[in-house]
């Protein structure tokens, strides 16, 4: 991991029509296609908005849809592992 991905901590999460959007305490913002995370893509808007920031902003958790995303992983371009099932 790079130092900037280790230090990045999410402060806010929101969604547009196609993306998971994450704001960081240092002012950066990241937009990641919802297609990278099938559970989020298939969730309702209400379910998407029921998130918790964990570990001081190092993770994002959605209890109802059983989704956990690592903030450093997002910065490294990691997708949901289910996207790789066809490759294995």
Coordinates of C-alpha atoms in Angstrom, one line a residue, residues 2-58:
X2 CA 1.1 3.5 -0.6
X3 CA 1.3 6.0 2.2
X4 CA -1.5 8.1 0.7
X5 CA -3.8 5.0 0.7
X6 CA -3.0 4.1 4.3
X7 CA -3.6 7.6 5.6
X8 CA -6.8 8.2 3.6
X9 CA -9.9 8.2 5.8
X10 CA -13.4 8.6 4.5
X11 CA -15.5 11.3 6.0
X12 CA -18.7 11.0 3.9
X13 CA -20.3 8.6 1.4
X14 CA -22.9 9.4 -1.2
X15 CA -24.1 8.1 -4.6
X16 CA -24.9 9.5 -8.0
X17 CA -26.6 7.5 -10.7
X18 CA -23.5 5.4 -11.6
X19 CA -21.0 5.8 -8.8
X20 CA -20.1 5.3 -5.1
X21 CA -18.7 8.6 -4.1
X22 CA -16.3 9.0 -1.1
X23 CA -15.0 12.2 0.4
X24 CA -11.9 12.1 2.5
X25 CA -10.8 14.2 5.5
X26 CA -7.9 15.6 3.5
X27 CA -10.3 17.1 0.8
X28 CA -9.9 14.4 -1.9
X29 CA -13.0 12.8 -3.4
X30 CA -13.2 9.4 -5.2
X31 CA -15.9 8.2 -7.6
X32 CA -16.0 4.5 -8.2
X33 CA -18.5 2.8 -10.6
X34 CA -21.2 0.9 -8.8
X35 CA -20.6 -1.9 -11.2
X36 CA -17.5 -2.7 -9.1
X37 CA -19.8 -3.6 -6.2
X38 CA -22.8 -5.7 -7.2
X39 CA -24.5 -5.6 -3.8
X40 CA -24.4 -1.8 -3.9
X41 CA -25.5 -1.7 -7.5
X42 CA -28.5 -3.9 -6.7
X43 CA -29.4 -2.2 -3.4
X44 CA -32.1 0.4 -3.0
X45 CA -31.2 4.0 -2.4
X46 CA -32.4 3.7 1.2
X47 CA -30.1 0.6 1.7
X48 CA -27.1 2.4 0.2
X49 CA -27.6 5.4 2.5
X50 CA -27.6 3.2 5.6
X51 CA -23.8 2.9 5.9
X52 CA -21.4 3.2 8.8
X53 CA -17.8 4.4 8.7
X54 CA -15.6 2.0 10.5
X55 CA -12.1 2.2 12.0
X56 CA -12.1 6.0 11.9
X57 CA -13.0 6.1 8.2
X58 CA -10.7 3.3 7.0

